[in-house]
PDB file of C-alpha atoms in Angstrom:
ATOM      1  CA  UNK G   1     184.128   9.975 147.010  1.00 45.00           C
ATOM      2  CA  UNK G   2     183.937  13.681 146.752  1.00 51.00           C
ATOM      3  CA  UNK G   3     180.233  15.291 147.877  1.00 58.00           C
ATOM      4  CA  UNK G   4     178.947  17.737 145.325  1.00 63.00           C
ATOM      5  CA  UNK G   5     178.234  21.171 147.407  1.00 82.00           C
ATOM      6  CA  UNK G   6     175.600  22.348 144.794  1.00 83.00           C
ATOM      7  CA  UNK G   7     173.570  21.644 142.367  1.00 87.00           C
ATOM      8  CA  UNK G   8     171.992  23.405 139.063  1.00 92.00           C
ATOM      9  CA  UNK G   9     168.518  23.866 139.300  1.00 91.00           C
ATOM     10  CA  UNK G  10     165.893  25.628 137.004  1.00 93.00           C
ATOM     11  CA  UNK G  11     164.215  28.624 137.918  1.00 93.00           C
ATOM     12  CA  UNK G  12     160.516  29.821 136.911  1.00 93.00           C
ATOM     13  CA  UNK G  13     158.227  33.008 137.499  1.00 93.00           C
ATOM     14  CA  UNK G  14     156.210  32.668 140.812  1.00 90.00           C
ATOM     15  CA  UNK G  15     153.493  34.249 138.414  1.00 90.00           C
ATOM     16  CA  UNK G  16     153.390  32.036 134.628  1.00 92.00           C
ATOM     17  CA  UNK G  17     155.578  29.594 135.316  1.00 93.00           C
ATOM     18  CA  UNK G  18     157.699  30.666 132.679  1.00 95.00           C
ATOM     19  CA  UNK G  19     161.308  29.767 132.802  1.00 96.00           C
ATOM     20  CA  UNK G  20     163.718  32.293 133.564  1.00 94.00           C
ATOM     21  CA  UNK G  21     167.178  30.617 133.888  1.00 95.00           C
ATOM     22  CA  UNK G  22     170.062  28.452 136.103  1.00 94.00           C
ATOM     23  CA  UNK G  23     170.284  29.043 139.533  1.00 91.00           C
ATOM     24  CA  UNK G  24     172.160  26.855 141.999  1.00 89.00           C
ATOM     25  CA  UNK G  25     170.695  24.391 144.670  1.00 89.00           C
ATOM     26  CA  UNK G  26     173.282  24.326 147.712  1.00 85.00           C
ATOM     27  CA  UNK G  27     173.705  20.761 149.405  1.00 83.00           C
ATOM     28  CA  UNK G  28     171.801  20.547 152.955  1.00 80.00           C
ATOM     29  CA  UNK G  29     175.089  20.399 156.017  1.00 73.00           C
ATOM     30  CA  UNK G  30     171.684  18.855 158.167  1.00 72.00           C
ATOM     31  CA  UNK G  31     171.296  15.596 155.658  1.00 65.00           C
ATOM     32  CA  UNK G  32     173.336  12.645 155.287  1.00 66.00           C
ATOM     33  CA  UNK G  33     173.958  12.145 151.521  1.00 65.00           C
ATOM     34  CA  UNK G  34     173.387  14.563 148.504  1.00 74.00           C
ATOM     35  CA  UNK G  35     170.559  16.396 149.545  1.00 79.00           C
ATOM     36  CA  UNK G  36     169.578  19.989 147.985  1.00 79.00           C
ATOM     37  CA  UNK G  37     168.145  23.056 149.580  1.00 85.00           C
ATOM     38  CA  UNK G  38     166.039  23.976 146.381  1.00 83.00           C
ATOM     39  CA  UNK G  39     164.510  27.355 146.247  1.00 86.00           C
ATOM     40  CA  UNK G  40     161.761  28.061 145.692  1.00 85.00           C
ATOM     41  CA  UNK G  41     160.033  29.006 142.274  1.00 89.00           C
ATOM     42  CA  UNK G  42     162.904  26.609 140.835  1.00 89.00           C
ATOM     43  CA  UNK G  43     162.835  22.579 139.675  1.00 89.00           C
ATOM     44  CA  UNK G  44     165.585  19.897 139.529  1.00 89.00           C
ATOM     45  CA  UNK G  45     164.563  18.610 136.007  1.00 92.00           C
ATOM     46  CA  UNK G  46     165.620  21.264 133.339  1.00 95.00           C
ATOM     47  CA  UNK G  47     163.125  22.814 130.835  1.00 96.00           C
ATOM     48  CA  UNK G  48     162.580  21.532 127.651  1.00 96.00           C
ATOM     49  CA  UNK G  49     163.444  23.137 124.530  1.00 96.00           C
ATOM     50  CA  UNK G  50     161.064  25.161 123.172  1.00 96.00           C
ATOM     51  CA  UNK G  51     160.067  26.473 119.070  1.00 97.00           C
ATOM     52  CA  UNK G  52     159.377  29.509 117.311  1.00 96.00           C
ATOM     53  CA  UNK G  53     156.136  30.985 120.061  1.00 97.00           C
ATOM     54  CA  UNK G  54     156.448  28.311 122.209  1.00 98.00           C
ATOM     55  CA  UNK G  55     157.498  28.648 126.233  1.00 97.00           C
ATOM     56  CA  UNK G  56     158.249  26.445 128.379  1.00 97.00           C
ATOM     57  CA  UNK G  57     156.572  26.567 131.999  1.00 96.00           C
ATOM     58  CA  UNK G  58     156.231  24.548 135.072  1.00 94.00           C
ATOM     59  CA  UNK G  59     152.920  23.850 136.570  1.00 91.00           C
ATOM     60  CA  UNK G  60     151.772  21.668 139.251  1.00 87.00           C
ATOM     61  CA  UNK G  61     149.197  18.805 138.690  1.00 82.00           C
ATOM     62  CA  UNK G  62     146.729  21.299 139.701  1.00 81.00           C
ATOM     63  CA  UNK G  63     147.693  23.692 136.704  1.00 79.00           C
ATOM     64  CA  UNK G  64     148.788  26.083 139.571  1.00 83.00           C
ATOM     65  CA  UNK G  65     152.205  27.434 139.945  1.00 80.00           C
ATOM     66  CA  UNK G  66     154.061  25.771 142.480  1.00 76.00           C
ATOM     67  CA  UNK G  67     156.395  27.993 145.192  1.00 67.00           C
ATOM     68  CA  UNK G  68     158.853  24.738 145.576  1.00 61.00           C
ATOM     69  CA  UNK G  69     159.442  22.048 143.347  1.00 51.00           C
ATOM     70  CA  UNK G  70     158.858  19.413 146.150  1.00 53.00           C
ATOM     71  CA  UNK G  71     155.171  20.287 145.385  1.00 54.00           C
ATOM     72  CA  UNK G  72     154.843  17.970 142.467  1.00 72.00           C
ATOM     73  CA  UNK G  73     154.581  19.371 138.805  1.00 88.00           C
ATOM     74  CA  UNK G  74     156.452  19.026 135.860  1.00 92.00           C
ATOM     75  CA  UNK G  75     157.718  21.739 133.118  1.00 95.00           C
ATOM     76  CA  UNK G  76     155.410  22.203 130.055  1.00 95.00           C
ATOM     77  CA  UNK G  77     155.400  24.042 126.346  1.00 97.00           C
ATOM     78  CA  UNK G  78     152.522  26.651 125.692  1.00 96.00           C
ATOM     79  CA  UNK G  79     151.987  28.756 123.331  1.00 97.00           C
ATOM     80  CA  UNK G  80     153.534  32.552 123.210  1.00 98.00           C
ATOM     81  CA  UNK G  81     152.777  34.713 120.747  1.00 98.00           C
ATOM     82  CA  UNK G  82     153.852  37.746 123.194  1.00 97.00           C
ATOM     83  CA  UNK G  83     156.665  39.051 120.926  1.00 96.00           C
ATOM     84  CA  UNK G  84     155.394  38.466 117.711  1.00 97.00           C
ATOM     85  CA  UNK G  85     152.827  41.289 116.549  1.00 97.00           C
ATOM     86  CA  UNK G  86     149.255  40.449 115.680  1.00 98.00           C
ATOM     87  CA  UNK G  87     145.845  42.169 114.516  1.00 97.00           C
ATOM     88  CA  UNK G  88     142.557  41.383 114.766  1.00 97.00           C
ATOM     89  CA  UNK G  89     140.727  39.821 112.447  1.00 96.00           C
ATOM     90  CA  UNK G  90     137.438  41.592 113.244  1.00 94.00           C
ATOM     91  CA  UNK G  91     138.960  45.644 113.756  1.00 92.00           C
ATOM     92  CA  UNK G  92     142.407  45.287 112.024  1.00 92.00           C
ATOM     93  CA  UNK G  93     143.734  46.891 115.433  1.00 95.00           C
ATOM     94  CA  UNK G  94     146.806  45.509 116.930  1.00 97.00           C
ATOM     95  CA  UNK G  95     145.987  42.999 119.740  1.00 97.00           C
ATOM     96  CA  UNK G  96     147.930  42.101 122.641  1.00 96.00           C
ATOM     97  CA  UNK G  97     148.811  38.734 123.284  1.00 97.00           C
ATOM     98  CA  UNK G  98     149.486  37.040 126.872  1.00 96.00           C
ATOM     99  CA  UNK G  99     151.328  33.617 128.069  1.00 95.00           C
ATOM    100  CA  UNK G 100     149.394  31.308 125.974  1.00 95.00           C
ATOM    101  CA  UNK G 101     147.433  32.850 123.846  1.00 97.00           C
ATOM    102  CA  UNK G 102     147.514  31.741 120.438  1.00 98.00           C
ATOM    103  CA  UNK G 103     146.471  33.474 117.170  1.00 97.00           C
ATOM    104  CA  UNK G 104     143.248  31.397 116.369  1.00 97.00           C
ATOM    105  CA  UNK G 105     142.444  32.093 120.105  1.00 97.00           C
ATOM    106  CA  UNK G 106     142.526  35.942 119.848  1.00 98.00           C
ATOM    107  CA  UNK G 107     140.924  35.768 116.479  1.00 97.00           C
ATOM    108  CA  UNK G 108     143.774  37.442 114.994  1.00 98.00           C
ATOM    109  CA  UNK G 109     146.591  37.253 112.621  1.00 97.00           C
ATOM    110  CA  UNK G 110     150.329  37.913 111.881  1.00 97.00           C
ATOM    111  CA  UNK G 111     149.404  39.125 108.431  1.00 96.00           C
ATOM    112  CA  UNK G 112     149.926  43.227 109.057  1.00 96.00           C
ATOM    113  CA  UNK G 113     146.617  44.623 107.559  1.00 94.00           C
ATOM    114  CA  UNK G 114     146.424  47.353 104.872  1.00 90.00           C
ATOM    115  CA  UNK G 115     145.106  50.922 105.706  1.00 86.00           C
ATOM    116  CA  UNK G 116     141.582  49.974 106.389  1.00 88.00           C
ATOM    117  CA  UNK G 117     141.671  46.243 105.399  1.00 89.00           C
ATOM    118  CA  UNK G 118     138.981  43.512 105.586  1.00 89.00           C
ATOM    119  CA  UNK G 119     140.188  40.099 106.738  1.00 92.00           C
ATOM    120  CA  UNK G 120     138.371  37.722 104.264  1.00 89.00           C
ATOM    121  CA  UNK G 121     139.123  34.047 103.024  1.00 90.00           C
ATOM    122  CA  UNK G 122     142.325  34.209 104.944  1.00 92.00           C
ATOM    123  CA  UNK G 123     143.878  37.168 104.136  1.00 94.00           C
ATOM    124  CA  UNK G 124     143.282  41.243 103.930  1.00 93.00           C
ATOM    125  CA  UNK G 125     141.658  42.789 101.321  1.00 89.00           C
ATOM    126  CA  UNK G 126     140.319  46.412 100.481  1.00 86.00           C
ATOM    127  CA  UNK G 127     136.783  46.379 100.829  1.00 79.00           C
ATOM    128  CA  UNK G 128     134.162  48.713  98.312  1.00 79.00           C
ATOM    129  CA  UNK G 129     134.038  51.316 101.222  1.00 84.00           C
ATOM    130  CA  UNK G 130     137.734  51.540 102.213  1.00 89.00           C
ATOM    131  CA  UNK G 131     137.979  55.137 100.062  1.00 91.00           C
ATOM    132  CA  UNK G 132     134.906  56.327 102.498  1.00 91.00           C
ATOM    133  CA  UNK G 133     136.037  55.107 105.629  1.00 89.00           C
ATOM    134  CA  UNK G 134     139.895  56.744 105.198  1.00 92.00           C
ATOM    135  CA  UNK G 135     138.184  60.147 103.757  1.00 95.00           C
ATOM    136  CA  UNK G 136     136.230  60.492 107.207  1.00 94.00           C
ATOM    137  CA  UNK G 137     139.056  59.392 109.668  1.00 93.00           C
ATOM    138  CA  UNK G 138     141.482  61.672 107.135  1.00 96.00           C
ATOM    139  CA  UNK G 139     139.133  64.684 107.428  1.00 97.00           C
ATOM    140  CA  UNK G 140     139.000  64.322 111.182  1.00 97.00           C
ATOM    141  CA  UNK G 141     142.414  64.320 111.667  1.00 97.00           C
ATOM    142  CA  UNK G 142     142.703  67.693 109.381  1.00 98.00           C
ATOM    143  CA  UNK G 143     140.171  69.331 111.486  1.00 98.00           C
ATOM    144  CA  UNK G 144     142.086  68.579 114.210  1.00 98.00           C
ATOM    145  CA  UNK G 145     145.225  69.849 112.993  1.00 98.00           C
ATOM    146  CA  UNK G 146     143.506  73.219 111.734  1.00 98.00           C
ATOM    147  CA  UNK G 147     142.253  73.582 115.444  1.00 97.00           C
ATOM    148  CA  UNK G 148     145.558  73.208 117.107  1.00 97.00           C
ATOM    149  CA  UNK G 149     147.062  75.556 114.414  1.00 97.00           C
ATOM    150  CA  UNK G 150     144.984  78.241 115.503  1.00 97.00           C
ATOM    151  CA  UNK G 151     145.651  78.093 118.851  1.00 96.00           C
ATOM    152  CA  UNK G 152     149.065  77.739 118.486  1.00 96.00           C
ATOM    153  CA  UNK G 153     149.824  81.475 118.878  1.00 96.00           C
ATOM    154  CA  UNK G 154     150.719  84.129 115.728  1.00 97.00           C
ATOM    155  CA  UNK G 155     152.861  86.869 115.402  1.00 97.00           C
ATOM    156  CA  UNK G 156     151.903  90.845 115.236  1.00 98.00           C
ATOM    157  CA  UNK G 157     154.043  93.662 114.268  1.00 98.00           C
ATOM    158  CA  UNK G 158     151.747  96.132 116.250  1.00 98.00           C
ATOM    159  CA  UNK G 159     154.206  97.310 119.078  1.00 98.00           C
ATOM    160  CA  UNK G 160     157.229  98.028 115.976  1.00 97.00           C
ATOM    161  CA  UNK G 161     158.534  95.091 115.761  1.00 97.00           C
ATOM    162  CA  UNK G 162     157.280  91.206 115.649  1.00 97.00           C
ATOM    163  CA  UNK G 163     156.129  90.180 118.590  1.00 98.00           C
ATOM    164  CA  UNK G 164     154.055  86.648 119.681  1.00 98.00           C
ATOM    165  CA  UNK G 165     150.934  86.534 120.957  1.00 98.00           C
ATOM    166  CA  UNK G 166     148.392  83.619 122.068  1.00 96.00           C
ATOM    167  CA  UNK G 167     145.297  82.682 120.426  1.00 97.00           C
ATOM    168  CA  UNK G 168     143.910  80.145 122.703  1.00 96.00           C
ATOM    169  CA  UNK G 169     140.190  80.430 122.963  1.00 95.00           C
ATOM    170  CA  UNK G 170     140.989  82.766 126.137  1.00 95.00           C
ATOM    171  CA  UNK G 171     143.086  85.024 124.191  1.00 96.00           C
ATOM    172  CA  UNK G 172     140.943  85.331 121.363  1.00 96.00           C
ATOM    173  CA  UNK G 173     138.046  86.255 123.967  1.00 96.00           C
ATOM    174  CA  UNK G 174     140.083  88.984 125.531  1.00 95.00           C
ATOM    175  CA  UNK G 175     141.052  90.449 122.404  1.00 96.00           C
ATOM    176  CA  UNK G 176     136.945  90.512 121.266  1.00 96.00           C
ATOM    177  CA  UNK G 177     136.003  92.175 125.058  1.00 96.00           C
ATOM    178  CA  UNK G 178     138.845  94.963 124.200  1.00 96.00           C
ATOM    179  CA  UNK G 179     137.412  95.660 121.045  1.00 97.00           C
ATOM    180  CA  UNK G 180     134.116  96.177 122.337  1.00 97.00           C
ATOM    181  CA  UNK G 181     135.446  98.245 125.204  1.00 96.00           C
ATOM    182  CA  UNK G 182     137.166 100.826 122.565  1.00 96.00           C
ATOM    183  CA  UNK G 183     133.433 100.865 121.047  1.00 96.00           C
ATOM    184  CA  UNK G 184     132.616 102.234 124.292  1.00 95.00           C
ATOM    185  CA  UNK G 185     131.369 106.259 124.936  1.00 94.00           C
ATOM    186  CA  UNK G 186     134.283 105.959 127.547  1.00 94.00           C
ATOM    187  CA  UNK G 187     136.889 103.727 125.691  1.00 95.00           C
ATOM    188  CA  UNK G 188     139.949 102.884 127.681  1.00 95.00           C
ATOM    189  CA  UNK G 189     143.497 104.463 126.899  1.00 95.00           C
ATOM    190  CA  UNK G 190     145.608 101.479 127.344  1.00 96.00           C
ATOM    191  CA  UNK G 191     144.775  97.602 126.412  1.00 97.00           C
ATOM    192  CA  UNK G 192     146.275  95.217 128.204  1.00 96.00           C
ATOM    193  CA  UNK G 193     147.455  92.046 126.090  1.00 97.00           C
ATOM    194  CA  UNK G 194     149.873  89.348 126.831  1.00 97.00           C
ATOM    195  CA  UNK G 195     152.680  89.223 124.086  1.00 97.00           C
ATOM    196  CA  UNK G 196     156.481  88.557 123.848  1.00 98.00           C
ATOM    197  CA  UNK G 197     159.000  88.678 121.433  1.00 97.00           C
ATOM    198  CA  UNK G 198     158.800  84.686 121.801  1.00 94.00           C
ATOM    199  CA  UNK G 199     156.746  82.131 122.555  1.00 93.00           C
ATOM    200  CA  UNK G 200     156.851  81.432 126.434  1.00 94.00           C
ATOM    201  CA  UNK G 201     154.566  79.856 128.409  1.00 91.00           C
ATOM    202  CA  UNK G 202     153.869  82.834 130.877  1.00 93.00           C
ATOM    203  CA  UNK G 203     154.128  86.270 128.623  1.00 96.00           C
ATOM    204  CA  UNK G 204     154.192  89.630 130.360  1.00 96.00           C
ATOM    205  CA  UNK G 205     151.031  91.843 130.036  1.00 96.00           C
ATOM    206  CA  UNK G 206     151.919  94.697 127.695  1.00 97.00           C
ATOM    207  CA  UNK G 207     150.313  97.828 126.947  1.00 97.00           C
ATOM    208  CA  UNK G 208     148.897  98.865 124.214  1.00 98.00           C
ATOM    209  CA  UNK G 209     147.307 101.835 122.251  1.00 97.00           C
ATOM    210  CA  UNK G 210     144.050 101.311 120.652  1.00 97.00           C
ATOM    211  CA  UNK G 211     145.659 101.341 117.160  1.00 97.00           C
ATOM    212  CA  UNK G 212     147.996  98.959 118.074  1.00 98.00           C
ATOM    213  CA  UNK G 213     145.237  96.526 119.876  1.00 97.00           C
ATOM    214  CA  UNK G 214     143.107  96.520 116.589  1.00 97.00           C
ATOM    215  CA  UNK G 215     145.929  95.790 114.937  1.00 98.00           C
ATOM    216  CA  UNK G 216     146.806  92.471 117.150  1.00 98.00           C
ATOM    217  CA  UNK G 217     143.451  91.945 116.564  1.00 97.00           C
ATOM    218  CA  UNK G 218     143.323  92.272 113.106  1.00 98.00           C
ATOM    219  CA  UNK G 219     146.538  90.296 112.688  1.00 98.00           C
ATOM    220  CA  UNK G 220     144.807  87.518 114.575  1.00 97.00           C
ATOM    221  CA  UNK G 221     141.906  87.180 112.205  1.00 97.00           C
ATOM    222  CA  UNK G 222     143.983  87.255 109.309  1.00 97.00           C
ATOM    223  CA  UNK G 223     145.916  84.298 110.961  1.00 97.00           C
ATOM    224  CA  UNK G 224     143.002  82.401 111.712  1.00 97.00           C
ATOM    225  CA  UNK G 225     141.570  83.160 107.997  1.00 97.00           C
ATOM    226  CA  UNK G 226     144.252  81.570 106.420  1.00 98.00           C
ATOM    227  CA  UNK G 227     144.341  78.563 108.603  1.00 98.00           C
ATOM    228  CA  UNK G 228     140.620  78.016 107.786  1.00 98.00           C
ATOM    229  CA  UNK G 229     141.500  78.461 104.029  1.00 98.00           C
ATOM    230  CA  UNK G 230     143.705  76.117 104.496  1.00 98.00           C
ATOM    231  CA  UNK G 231     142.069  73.574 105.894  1.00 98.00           C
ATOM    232  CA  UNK G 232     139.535  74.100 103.253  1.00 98.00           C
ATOM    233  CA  UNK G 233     142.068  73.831 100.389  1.00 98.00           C
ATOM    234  CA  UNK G 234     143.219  69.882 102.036  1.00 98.00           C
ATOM    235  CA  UNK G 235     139.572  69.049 102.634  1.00 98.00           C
ATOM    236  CA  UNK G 236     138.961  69.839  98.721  1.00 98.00           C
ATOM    237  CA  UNK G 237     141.682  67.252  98.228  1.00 97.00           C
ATOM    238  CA  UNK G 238     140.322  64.711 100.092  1.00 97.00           C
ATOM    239  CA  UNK G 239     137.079  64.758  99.119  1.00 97.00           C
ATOM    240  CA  UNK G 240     138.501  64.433  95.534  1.00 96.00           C
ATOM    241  CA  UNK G 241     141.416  61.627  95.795  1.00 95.00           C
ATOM    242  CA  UNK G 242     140.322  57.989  94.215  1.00 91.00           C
ATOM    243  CA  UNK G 243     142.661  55.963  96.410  1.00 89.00           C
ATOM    244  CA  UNK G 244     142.931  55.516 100.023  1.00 89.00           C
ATOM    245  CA  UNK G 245     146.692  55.967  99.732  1.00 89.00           C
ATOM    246  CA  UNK G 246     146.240  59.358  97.683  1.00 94.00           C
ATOM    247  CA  UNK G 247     143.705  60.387 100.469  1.00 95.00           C
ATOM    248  CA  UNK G 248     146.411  59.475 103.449  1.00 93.00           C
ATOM    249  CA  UNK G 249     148.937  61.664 101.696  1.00 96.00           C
ATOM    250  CA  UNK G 250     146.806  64.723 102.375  1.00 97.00           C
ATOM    251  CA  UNK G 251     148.230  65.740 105.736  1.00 97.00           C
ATOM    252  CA  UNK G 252     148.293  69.329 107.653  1.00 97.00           C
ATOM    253  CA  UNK G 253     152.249  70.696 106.793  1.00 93.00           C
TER     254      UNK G 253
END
């Protein structure tokens, strides 16, 4: 009779438990008879099958995982909602499910909630102050924007031609202390102002006369005017939709 040289065995995460495929036992040359050098983190028995969020994992008779199968355990199912998205029930925010968690365990939900849903009676719903809530977080997000558009840099024709200039809070503070210098009794000839004819992240420091530095200047007001305007213009929007999905359309373009 012909000695099997290996065997299938099962393998499992040294961490859950959780199977993670075939590997192969090799027969022991020190034995007499058919007796397998099983790794470890594997089992003899295979796993069973499993459902929809179900896995299947071996445990010891501890509950611990065992490092070798000779320890004693046997494979079982657990819940695993890991891949299937879910949302709380309480704060509608997606929630993160580990190795045997279950829905009713996380107080969540499959169900994908509406914009600023209430879970009630066992399922979402729009509550009386949905239209409130989604004008606040909506306004937030347009101030926001308006900020970052600001500071995003505009363009001034000062030196002849267009040219880009910053108008980060540092940039807008040098132009302000240039301006007051050319109030001065001694006003300076030259202002010195980063600018390029595009946006880079390090411009070089150009001169300028001080026409052409109250003219960045003015240019930079007139850039920040219309930004405010409008932000004011969306804000007047919001502040007038009826319907939480009228009030999401209102976005910073």
């Amino acid at each position: 009779m012909t000695e099997i040289a290996e065997q299938t065995v099962y393998s499992y995460s040294s961490q859950t438990g959780e199977y993670a495929g075939e590997t192969t036992a090799m027969r022991s040359p020190l034995d007499e008879g058919e007796v397998y050098l099983i790794p470890a983190w594997a089992a003899e028995t295979p796993p069973p099958a499993t459902a929809a969020n179900q896995a299947a994992v071996f445990r010891a008779d501890d509950g611990s995982v065992p490092s070798h199968c000779l320890h004693g355990g046997s494979w079982q199912i657990v819940p695993d909602w890991r891949a299937t998205p879910l949302w709380s029930k309480t704060t509608a925010q997606p929630v993160t499910a580990q190795l045997g968690d279950t829905p009713d365990s996380l107080g969540a939900t499959p169900i994908q909630p509406p914009p600023f849903g209430v879970w009630s009676n066992g399922s979402w719903s729009v509550g009386p102050g949905a239209l409130a809530a989604a004008q606040q977080s909506q306004l937030q997000m347009l101030q926001a924007a308006c900020g970052s558009a600001i500071t995003a840099g505009f363009t001034s024709s000062a030196l002849g031609k267009p040219n880009y200039y910053g108008s980060l809070q540092t940039d807008q503070l040098n132009l302000q202390t240039q301006f007051a210098a050319s109030l001065s009794g001694s006003p300076p000839s030259t202002y010195s102002i980063y600018c390029s004819p595009t946006p880079v992240q390090n411009p070089p420091l150009v001169q300028h006369t001080q026409a052409q530095m109250l003219q960045v200047l003015a240019d930079l007001n007139a850039w920040r005017t219309a930004q405010q305007q409008k932000y004011d213009a969306l804000v007047k929007q919001v502040q007038g939709a009826k319907t939480v999905a009228d009030v999401q359309a209102v976005v910073w373009k």
